[in-house]
XYZ file of C-alpha atoms in Angstrom:
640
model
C 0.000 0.000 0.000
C 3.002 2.454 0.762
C 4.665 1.680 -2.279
C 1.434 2.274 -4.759
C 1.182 5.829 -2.449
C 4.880 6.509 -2.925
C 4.027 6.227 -7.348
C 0.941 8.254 -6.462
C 3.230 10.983 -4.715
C 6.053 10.725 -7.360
C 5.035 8.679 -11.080
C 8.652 9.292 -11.947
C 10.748 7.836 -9.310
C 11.689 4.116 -10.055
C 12.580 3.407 -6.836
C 8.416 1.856 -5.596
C 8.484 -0.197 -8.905
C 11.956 -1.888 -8.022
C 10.767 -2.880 -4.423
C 7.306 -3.692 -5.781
C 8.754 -6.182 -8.692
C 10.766 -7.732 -6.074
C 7.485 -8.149 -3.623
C 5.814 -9.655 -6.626
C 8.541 -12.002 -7.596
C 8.681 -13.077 -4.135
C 5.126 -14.259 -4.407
C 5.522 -15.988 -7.440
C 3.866 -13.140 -9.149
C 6.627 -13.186 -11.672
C 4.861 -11.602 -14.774
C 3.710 -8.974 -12.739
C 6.885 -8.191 -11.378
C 9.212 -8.030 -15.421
C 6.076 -4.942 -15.658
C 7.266 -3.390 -13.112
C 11.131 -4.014 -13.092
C 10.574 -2.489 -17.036
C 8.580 0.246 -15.620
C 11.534 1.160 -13.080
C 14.404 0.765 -15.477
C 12.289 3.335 -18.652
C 12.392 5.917 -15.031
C 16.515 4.857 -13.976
C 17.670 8.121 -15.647
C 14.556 10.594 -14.242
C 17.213 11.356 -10.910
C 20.248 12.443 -13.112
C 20.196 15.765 -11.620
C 20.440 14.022 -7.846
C 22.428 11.007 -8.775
C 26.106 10.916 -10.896
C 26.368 8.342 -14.124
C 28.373 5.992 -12.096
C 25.539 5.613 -10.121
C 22.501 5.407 -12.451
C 24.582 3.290 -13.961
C 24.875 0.557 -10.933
C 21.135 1.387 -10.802
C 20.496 -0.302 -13.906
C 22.508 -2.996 -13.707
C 20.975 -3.499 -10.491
C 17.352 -3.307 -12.349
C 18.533 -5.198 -15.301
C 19.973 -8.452 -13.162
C 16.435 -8.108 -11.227
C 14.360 -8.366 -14.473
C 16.760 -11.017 -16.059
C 16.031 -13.504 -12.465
C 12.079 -13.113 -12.937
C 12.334 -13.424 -16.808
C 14.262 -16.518 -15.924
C 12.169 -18.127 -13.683
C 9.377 -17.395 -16.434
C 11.344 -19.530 -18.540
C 12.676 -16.533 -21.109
C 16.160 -17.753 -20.608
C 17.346 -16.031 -23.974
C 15.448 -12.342 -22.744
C 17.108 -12.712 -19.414
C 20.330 -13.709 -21.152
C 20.370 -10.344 -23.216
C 19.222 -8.252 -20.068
C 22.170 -9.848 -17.971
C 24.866 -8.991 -19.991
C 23.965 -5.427 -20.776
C 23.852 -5.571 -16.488
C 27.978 -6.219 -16.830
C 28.780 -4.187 -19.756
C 26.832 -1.371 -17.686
C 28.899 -2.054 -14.353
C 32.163 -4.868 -15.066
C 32.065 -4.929 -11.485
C 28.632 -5.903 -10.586
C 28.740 -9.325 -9.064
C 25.275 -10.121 -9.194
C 25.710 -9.977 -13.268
C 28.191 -12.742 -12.629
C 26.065 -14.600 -11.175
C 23.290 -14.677 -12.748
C 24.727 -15.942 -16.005
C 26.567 -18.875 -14.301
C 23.219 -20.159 -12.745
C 21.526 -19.542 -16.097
C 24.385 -21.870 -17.644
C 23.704 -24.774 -14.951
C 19.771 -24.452 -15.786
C 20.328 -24.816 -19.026
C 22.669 -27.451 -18.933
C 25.708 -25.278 -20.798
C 28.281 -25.546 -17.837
C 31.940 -24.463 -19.792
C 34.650 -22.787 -18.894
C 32.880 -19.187 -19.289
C 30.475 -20.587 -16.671
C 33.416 -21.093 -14.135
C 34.951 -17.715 -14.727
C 31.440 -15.730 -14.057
C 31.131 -17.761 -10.462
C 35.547 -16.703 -9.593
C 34.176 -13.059 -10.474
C 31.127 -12.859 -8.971
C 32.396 -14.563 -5.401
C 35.378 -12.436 -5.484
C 32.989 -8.977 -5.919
C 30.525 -9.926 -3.853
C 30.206 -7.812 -0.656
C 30.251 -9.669 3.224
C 27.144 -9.874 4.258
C 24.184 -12.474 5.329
C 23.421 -12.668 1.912
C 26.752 -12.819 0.175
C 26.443 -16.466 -1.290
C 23.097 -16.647 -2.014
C 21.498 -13.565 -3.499
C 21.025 -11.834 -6.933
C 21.896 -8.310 -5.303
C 25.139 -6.178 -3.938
C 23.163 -4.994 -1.329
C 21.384 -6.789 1.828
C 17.796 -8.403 0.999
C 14.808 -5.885 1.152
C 12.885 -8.832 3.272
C 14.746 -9.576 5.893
C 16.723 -12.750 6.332
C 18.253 -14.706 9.194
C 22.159 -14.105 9.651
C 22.282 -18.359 8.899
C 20.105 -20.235 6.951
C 20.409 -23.503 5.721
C 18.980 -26.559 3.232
C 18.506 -29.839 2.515
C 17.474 -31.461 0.228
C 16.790 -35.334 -1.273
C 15.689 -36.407 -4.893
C 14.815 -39.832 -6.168
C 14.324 -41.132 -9.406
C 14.431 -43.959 -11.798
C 17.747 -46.587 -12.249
C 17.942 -46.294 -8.635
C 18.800 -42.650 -8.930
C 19.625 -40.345 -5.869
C 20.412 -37.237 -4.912
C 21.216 -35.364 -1.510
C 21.980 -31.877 -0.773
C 22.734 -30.207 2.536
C 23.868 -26.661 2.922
C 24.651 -23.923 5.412
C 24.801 -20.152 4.637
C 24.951 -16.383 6.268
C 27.224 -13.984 7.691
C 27.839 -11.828 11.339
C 29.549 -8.578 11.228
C 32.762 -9.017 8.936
C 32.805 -13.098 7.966
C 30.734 -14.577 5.413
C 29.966 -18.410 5.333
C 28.781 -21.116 2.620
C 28.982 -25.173 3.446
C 27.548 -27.313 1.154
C 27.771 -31.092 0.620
C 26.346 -32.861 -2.164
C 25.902 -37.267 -2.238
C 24.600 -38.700 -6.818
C 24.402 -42.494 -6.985
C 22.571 -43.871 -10.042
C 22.623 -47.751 -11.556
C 22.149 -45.855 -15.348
C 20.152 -46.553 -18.100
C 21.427 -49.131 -19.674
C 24.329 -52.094 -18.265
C 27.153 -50.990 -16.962
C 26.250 -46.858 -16.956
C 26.319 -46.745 -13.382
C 27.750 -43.190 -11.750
C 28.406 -42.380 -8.118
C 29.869 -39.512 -6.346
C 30.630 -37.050 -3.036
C 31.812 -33.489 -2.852
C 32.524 -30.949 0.176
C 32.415 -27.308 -0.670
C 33.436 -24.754 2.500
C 33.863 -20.788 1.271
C 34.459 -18.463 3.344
C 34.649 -14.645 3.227
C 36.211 -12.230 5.327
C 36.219 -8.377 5.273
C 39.459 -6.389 7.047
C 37.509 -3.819 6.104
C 35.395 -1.953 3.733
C 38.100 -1.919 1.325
C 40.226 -5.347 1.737
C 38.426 -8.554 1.282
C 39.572 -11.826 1.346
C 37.967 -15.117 -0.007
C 38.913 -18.765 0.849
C 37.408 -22.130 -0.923
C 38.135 -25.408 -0.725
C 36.742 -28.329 -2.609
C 37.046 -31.902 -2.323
C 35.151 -34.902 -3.847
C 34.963 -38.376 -5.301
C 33.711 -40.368 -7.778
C 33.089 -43.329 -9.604
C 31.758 -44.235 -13.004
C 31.180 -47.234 -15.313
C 31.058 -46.981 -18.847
C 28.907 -43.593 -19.731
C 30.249 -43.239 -23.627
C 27.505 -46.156 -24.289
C 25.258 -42.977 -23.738
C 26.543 -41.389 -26.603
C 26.344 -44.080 -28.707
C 22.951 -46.715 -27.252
C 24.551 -49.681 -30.194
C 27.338 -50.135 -28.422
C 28.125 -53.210 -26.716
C 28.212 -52.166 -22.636
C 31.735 -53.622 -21.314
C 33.041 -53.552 -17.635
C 34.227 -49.718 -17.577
C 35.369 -48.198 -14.349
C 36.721 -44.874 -13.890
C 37.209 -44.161 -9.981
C 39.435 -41.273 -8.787
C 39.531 -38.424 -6.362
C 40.198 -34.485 -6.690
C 40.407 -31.275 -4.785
C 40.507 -27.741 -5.217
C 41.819 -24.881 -3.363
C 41.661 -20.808 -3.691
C 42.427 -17.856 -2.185
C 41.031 -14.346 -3.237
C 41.328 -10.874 -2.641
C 39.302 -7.771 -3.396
C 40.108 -4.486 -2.947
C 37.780 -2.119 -3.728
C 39.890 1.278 -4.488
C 36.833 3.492 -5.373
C 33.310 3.499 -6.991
C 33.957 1.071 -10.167
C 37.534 0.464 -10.041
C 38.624 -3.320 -8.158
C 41.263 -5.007 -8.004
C 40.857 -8.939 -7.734
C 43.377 -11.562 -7.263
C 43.218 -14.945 -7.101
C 45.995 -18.037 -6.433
C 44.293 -21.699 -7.229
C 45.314 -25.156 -6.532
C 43.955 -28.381 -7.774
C 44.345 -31.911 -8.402
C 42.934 -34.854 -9.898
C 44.070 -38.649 -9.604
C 41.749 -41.071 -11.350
C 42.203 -44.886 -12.602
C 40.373 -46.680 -15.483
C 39.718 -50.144 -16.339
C 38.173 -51.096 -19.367
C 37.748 -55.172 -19.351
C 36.453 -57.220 -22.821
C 35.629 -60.743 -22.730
C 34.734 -63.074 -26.147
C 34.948 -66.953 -26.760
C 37.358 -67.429 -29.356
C 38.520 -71.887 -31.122
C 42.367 -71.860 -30.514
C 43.583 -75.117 -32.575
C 44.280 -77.775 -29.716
C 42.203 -76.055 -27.138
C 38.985 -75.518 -28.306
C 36.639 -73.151 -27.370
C 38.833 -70.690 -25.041
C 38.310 -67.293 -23.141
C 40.027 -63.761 -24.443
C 40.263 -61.229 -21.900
C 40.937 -58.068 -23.455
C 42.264 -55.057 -20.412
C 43.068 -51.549 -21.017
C 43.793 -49.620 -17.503
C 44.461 -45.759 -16.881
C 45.980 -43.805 -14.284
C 46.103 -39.990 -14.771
C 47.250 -37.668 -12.411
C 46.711 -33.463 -12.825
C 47.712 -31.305 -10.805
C 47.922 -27.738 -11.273
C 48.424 -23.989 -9.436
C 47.089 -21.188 -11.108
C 47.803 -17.278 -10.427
C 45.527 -14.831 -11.935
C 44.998 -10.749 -11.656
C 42.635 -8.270 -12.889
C 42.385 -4.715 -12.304
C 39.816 -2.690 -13.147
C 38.946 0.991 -13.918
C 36.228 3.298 -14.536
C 37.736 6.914 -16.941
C 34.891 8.753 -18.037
C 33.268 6.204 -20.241
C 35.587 3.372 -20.263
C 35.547 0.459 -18.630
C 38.771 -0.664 -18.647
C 40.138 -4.285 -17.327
C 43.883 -5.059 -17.272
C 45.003 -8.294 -16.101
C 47.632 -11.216 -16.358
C 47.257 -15.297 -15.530
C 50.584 -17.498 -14.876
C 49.461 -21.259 -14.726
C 51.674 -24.360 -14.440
C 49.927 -27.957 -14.857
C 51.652 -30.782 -14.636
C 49.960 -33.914 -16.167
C 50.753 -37.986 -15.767
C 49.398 -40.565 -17.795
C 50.319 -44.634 -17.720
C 48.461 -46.992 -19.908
C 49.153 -50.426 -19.807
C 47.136 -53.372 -22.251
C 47.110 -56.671 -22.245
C 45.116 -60.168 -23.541
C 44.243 -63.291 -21.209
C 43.983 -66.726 -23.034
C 42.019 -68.695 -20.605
C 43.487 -69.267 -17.341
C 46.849 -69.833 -17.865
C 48.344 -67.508 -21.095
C 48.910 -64.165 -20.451
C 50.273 -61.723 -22.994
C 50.708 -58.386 -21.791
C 50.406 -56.115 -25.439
C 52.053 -52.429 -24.412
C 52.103 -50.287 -22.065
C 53.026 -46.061 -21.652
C 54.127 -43.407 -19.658
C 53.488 -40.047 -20.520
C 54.700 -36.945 -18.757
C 53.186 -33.090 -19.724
C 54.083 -30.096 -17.734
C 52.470 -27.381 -19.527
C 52.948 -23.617 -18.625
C 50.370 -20.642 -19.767
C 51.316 -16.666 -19.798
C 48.542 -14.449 -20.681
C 48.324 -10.469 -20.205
C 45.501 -8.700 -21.532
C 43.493 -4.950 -21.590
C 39.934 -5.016 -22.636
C 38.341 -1.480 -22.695
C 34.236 -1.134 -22.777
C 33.614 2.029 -23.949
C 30.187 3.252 -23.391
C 29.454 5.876 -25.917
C 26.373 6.677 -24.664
C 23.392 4.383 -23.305
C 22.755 3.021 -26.873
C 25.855 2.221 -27.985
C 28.981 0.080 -26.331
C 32.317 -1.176 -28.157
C 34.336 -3.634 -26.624
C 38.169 -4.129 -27.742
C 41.579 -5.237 -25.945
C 44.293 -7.443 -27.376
C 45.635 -10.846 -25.445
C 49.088 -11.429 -25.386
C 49.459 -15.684 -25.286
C 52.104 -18.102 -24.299
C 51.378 -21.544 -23.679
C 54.305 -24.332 -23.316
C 53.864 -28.199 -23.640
C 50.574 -27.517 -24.712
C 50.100 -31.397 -25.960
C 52.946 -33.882 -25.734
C 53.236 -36.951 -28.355
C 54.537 -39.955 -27.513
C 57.812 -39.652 -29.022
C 58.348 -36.245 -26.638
C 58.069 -33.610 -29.045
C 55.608 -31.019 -27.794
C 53.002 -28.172 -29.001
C 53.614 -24.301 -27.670
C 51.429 -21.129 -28.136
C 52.599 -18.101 -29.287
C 49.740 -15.523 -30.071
C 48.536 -12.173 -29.814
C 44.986 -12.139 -29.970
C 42.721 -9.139 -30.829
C 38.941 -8.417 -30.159
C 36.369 -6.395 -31.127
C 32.633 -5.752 -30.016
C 29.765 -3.576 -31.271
C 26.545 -3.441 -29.367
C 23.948 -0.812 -30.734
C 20.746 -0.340 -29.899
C 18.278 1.556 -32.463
C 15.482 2.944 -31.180
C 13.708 1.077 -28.236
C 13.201 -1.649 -29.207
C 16.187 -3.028 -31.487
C 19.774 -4.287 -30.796
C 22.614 -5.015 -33.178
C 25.589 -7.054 -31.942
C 28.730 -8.246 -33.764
C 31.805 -9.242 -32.818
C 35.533 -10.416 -34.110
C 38.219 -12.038 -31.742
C 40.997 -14.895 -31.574
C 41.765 -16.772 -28.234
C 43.628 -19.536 -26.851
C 41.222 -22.115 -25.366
C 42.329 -22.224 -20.958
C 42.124 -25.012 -19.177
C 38.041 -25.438 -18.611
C 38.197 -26.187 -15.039
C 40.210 -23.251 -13.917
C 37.529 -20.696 -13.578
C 39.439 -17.957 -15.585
C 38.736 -14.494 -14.324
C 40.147 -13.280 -17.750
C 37.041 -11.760 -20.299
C 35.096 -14.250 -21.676
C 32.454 -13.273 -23.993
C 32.376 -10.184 -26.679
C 29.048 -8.666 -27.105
C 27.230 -11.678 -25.565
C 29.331 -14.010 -27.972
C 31.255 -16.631 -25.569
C 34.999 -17.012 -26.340
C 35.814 -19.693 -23.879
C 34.362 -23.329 -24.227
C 34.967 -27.119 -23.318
C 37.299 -27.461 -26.277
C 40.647 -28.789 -25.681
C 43.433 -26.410 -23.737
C 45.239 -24.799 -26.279
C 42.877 -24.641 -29.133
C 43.289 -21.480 -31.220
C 40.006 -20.357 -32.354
C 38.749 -17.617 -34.688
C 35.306 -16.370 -34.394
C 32.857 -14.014 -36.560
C 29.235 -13.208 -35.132
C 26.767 -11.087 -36.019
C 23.365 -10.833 -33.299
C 20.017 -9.076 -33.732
C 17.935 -8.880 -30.517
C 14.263 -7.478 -30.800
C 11.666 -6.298 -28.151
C 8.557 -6.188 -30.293
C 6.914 -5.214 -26.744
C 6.908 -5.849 -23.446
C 5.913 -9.167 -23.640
C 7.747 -10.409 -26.786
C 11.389 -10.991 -27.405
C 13.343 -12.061 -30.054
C 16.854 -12.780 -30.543
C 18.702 -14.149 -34.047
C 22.562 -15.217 -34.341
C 24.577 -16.242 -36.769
C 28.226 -16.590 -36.571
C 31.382 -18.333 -38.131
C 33.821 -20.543 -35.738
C 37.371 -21.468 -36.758
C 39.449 -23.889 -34.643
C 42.721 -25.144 -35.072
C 42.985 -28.133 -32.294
C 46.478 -29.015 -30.505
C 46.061 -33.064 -31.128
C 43.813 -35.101 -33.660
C 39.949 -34.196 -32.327
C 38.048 -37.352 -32.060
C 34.381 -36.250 -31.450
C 32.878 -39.805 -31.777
C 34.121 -42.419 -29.462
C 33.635 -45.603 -32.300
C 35.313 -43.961 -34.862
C 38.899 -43.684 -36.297
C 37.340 -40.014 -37.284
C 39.663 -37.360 -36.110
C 41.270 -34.074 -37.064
C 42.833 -30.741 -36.072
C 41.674 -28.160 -38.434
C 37.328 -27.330 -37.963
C 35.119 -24.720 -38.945
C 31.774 -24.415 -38.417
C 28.696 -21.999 -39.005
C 26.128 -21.473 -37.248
C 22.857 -20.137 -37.080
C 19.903 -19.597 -33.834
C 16.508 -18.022 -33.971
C 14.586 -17.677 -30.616
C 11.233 -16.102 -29.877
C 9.797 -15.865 -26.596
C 6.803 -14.184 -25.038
C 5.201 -13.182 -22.129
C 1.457 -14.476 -22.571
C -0.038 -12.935 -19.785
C 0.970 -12.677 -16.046
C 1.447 -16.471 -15.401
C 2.037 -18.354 -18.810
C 4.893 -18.094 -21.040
C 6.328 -19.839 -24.094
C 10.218 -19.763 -25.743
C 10.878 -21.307 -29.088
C 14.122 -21.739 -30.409
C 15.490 -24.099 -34.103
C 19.187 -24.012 -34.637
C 21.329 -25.263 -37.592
C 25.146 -25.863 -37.839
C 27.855 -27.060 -40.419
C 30.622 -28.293 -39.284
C 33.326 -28.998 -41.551
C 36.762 -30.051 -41.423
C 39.589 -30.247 -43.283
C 38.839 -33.611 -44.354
C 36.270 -34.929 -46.436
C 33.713 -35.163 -43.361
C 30.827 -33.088 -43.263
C 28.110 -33.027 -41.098
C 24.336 -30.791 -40.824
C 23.263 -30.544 -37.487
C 19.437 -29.208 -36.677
C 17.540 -28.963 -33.219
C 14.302 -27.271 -32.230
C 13.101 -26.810 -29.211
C 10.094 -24.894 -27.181
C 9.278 -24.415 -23.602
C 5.978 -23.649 -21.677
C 6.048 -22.486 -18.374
C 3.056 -21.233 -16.200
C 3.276 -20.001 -12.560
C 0.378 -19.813 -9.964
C 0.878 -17.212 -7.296
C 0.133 -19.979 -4.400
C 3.086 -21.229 -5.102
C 2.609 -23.571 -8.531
C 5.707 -23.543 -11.250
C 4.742 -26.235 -14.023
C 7.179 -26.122 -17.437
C 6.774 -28.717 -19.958
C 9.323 -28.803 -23.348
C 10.030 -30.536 -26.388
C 13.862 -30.857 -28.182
C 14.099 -32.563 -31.299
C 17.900 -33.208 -32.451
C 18.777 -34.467 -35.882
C 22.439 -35.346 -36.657
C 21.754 -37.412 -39.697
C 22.640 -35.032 -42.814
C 26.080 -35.813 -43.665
C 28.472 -36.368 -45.633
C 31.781 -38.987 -44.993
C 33.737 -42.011 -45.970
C 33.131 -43.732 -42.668
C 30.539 -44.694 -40.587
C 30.028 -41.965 -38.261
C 26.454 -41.599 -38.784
C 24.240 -39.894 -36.256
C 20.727 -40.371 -35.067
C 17.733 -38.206 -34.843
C 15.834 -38.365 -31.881
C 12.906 -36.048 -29.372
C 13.091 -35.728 -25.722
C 10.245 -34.578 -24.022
C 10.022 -33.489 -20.650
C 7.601 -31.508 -17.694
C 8.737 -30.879 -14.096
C 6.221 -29.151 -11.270
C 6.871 -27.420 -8.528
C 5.236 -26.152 -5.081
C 6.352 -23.605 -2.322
C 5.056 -25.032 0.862
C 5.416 -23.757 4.403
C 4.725 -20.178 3.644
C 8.421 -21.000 1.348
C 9.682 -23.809 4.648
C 9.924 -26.255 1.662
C 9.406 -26.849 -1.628
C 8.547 -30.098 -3.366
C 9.526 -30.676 -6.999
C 9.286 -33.798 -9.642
C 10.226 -34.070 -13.205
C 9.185 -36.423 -16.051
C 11.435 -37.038 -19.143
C 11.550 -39.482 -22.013
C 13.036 -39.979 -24.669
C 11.469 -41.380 -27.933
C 14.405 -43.177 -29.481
C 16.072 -44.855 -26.391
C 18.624 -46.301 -28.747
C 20.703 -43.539 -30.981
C 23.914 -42.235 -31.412
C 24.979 -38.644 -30.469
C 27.473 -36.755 -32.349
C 29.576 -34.331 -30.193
C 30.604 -31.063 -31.076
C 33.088 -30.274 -28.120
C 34.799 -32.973 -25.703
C 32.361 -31.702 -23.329
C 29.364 -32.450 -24.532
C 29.771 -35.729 -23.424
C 28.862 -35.079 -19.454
C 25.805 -33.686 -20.637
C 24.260 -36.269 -22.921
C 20.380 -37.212 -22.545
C 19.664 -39.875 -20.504
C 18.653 -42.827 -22.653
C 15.544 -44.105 -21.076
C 12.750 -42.983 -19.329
C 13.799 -40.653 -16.011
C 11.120 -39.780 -13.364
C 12.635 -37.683 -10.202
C 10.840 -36.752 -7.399
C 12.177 -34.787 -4.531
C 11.787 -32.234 -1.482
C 14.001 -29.091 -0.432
C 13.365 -28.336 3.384
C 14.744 -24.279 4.252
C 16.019 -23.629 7.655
């Protein structure tokens, strides 16, 4: 009632519609509240004569990462997408930004190394408070919160499947906590698919001061799986597969926060990895004298990583430019022995080969990236990398691959009138190592320029976007760009193929259209195409199409239902890498319960063709393949 007074009393202050789309958000009046949050950010620039730039400009980024979370939890992932990066090319220092795009990537299932990098950023910016961990703002909660809060949570599902989930969060005075501990077991889809794991995650912050903040994280885990490649390809033969291994991760941070807009972040990581592989074949074979006789065919893999990385970025607000300057000194040292061998029946053993490889790669990297805001339609983003890496890729005779590049980029983003945008964008770069969580720039105009590719791939990128708000409740965003990639080692992106090769390119091209069809329904539709081809006489046509409906109640009802269809079967080749084309589809429900104490969730997918073959286009596609069977989950989150 105060706030609709307070428009009454002033229509042009934003302020009531910012705390009234957050009211309505919290009651799962989501639609209601992407009215308002536009409504607040058409006003931002009504206090210039009270406020500086710097400030209207944290304003709207502040606005713009509010309205990206409820057009997200609408299911307008692409809108929010848009709205969340104009939030960091508006403030580079906003953590909130950060963090929104690194939870959109986990929703949508496009975890990468640009993914990592937004979470280092965002936990490193992030002020000490109750709410540092947890919240989409830089500033405490408007509702008040409990100094510690915690959650846990349990899913089952089919194969056996389940999930746990217990975690711990808030702050007093100048410390900042997060615990969280996470349990997966699943028996798979099919024979021998089976996948089990355990992680501990403590972060802590702690403020000297306003000024000086430091950040501490460690990470350890477990796990073990059996043979998961049969999910890329469901004609393969399952054999006894084991991978089983151990890692860690540790990190130390500092922020100092200079003045309004210009940080300084460092941060000093530590990790490992020790795994060991087993891959065991068995077939009845006539040996002349013997008869019918047993072959045992064994493969096993140890690998050892460990690596420290050092990274630093500095950055500075002159006039209109928002400049980042920063450097990144990694050394990784990496083991590998493989050992194979063949078992005649009980008594002959032939052991085949066996290897020991040894990589110690080293990465120097200095950059300056400058986002120049011309004025509050128009932004270009340029810098130039400097790149060295060392023992990128080792063969097995010892010679090894090093990286010696200076790599440019350029960014336009325009926007022409109200309710058009025009993105393009230009830049080389020299793949990182995916799991370090680089705090170095990582996408150009809302193009990303880091991915799961192999460490050390030099890429070469072209893009051209065109985003379009035909109103308020309809969005639209088209992209089309042109990839170039130039791997370290022979690329093998299908497991049962002698297909491989280090030389790629590949165009692409994305429509989306999503809309807003009243205050509780929504819909997103979205039909790619790409062409990969490379330097051999491969060539494949990839298309998908998906859409999404998603309708919230405010009593606490979230319901989304969605169709992907996937066809990988247009291609040309002299082998027999042939991929399938198959439609998932899918609808999960949720309810608040408790006045918010808990909320219980289930989700329904299934695939049509539970047999197929999936043709990668990065390494890491394969830890997010579709599950090859029916999957029905069913779970409970209990708040604290």
């Amino acid at each position: 009632m105060e706030l609709r007074r307070a428009i009454e009393l002033d229509p042009l202050d934003p302020t009531p519609y910012l705390y009234l789309a957050t009211i309505f958000t919290d009651q799962y009046r989501a639609g209601e509240g992407i009215l308002a949050l536009q409504k607040a950010i058409d006003l931002n620039d009504n206090r210039l004569t009270t406020r500086s730039r710097f400030l209207l400009d944290q304003d709207r980024a502040l606005k713009n990462i509010s309205l990206a979370w409820s057009l997200a939890f609408m299911g307008l992932h692409e809108w929010a997408k848009a709205i969340g990066d104009w939030a960091v090319w508006n403030d580079p220092t906003n953590s909130s930004a950060y963090l929104f795009r690194a939870s959109e990537s986990v929703h949508l299932r496009q975890v990468g190394a640009d993914t990592l990098g937004d979470v280092k950023r965002a936990h490193l910016l992030q002020p000490v408070n109750a709410n540092t961990f947890i919240t989409y703002t830089d500033y405490q909660e408007l509702l008040e919160q409990p100094s510690f809060r915690g959650s846990s949570l349990v899913d089952i599902g089919t194969d056996e499947t389940v999930k746990t989930r217990a975690f711990l969060q808030g702050g007093q005075g100048k410390m900042a906590v997060f615990v969280d501990a996470n349990y997966f077991t699943t028996d798979g889809p099919k024979t021998e698919t089976g996948n089990r794991g355990e992680n501990t995650l403590i972060r802590i912050k702690y403020a000297v001061s306003r000024q000086h903040q430091f950040l501490f994280e460690g990470l350890a885990g477990h796990r073990n799986e059996e043979d998961l490649s049969i999910l890329q390809n469901g004609y393969a033969s399952p054999n006894h597969h084991v991978v089983h291994g151990d890692y860690w991760q540790g990190q130390i941070g500092y922020h100092w926060r200079q003045a309004p807009g210009n940080d300084l972040l460092l941060s000093l990581q530590i990790d490992g990895l020790d795994t060991n592989g087993l891959d065991e074949s068995s077939d009845t074979i006539i040996l002349s004298g013997f008869g019918p006789t047993s072959l045992i065919t064994r493969s096993s893999l140890d690998f050892y990583r460990k690596g420290i990385r050092g990274e630093a970025i500095q950055f500075l607000r002159v006039n209109n430019h928002r400049l980042s300057i920063g450097g990144a000194l990694e050394d990784l040292f990496v083991s590998e022995f493989f050992n194979h061998s063949r078992k005649f029946g009980i008594l002959m053993v032939n052991a085949l080969n066996s290897s020991n490889i040894k990589n110690h790669m080293r990465e120097f990297r200095a950059y300056i990236r400058d986002i120049w805001k011309i004025s509050q339609n128009l932004i270009i983003d340029s810098g130039i990398s400097v790149c060295n890496m060392d023992g990128v890729w080792q063969a097995s005779d010892g010679s090894s691959l090093e990286r010696k590049e200076i790599l440019p980029h350029i960014g336009i983003s325009k926007k022409i009138g109200i309710k058009d945008t025009v993105r393009t964008a230009y830049f080389q770069e020299i793949q990182p190592h995916y799991l370090s969580g680089t705090l170095q720039p990582i996408e150009v105009a809302g193009f990303s320029r880091v991915s799961g590719v192999t460490p050390g791939t030099w890429s070469w990128f072209y893009g051209l976007g065109w985003d379009r708000i035909w109103s308020k409740k309809l969005f639209s965003r088209m992209e089309i760009f042109k990839l170039y990639r130039r791997y370290p080692n022979q690329f093998m992106p299908w497991a049962f193929s002698n297909l491989s090769w280090k030389d790629e390119q590949d165009t692409s091209f994305r429509l989306t259209l999503e809309s807003l069809l009243n205050k509780r329904t929504s819909v997103s539709i979205s039909f790619g195409v790409t062409k990969l081809k490379p330097k051999t006489d491969y060539e494949r046509l990839d298309y998908d199409v998906g859409a999404r409906l998603t309708w919230v109640h405010p009593k606490g009802w979230r319901i989304q239902g969605a169709v992907w269809y996937v066809d990988q079967k247009e291609q040309r080749h002299t082998n027999s890498a042939v991929g399938d084309n198959f439609t998932i589809l899918s609808i999960s429900l949720e309810k608040s319960l408790f006045d918010k104490k808990a909320l219980f969730f289930t989700r329904l997918e299934n695939i049509t063709d539970q047999q197929y073959r999936y043709l990668l286009t990065e390494p890491t596609d394969a830890t997010q393949l579709p599950w090859q069977r029916k999957l029905f989950e069913l779970g409970v989150q209990w708040n604290f």
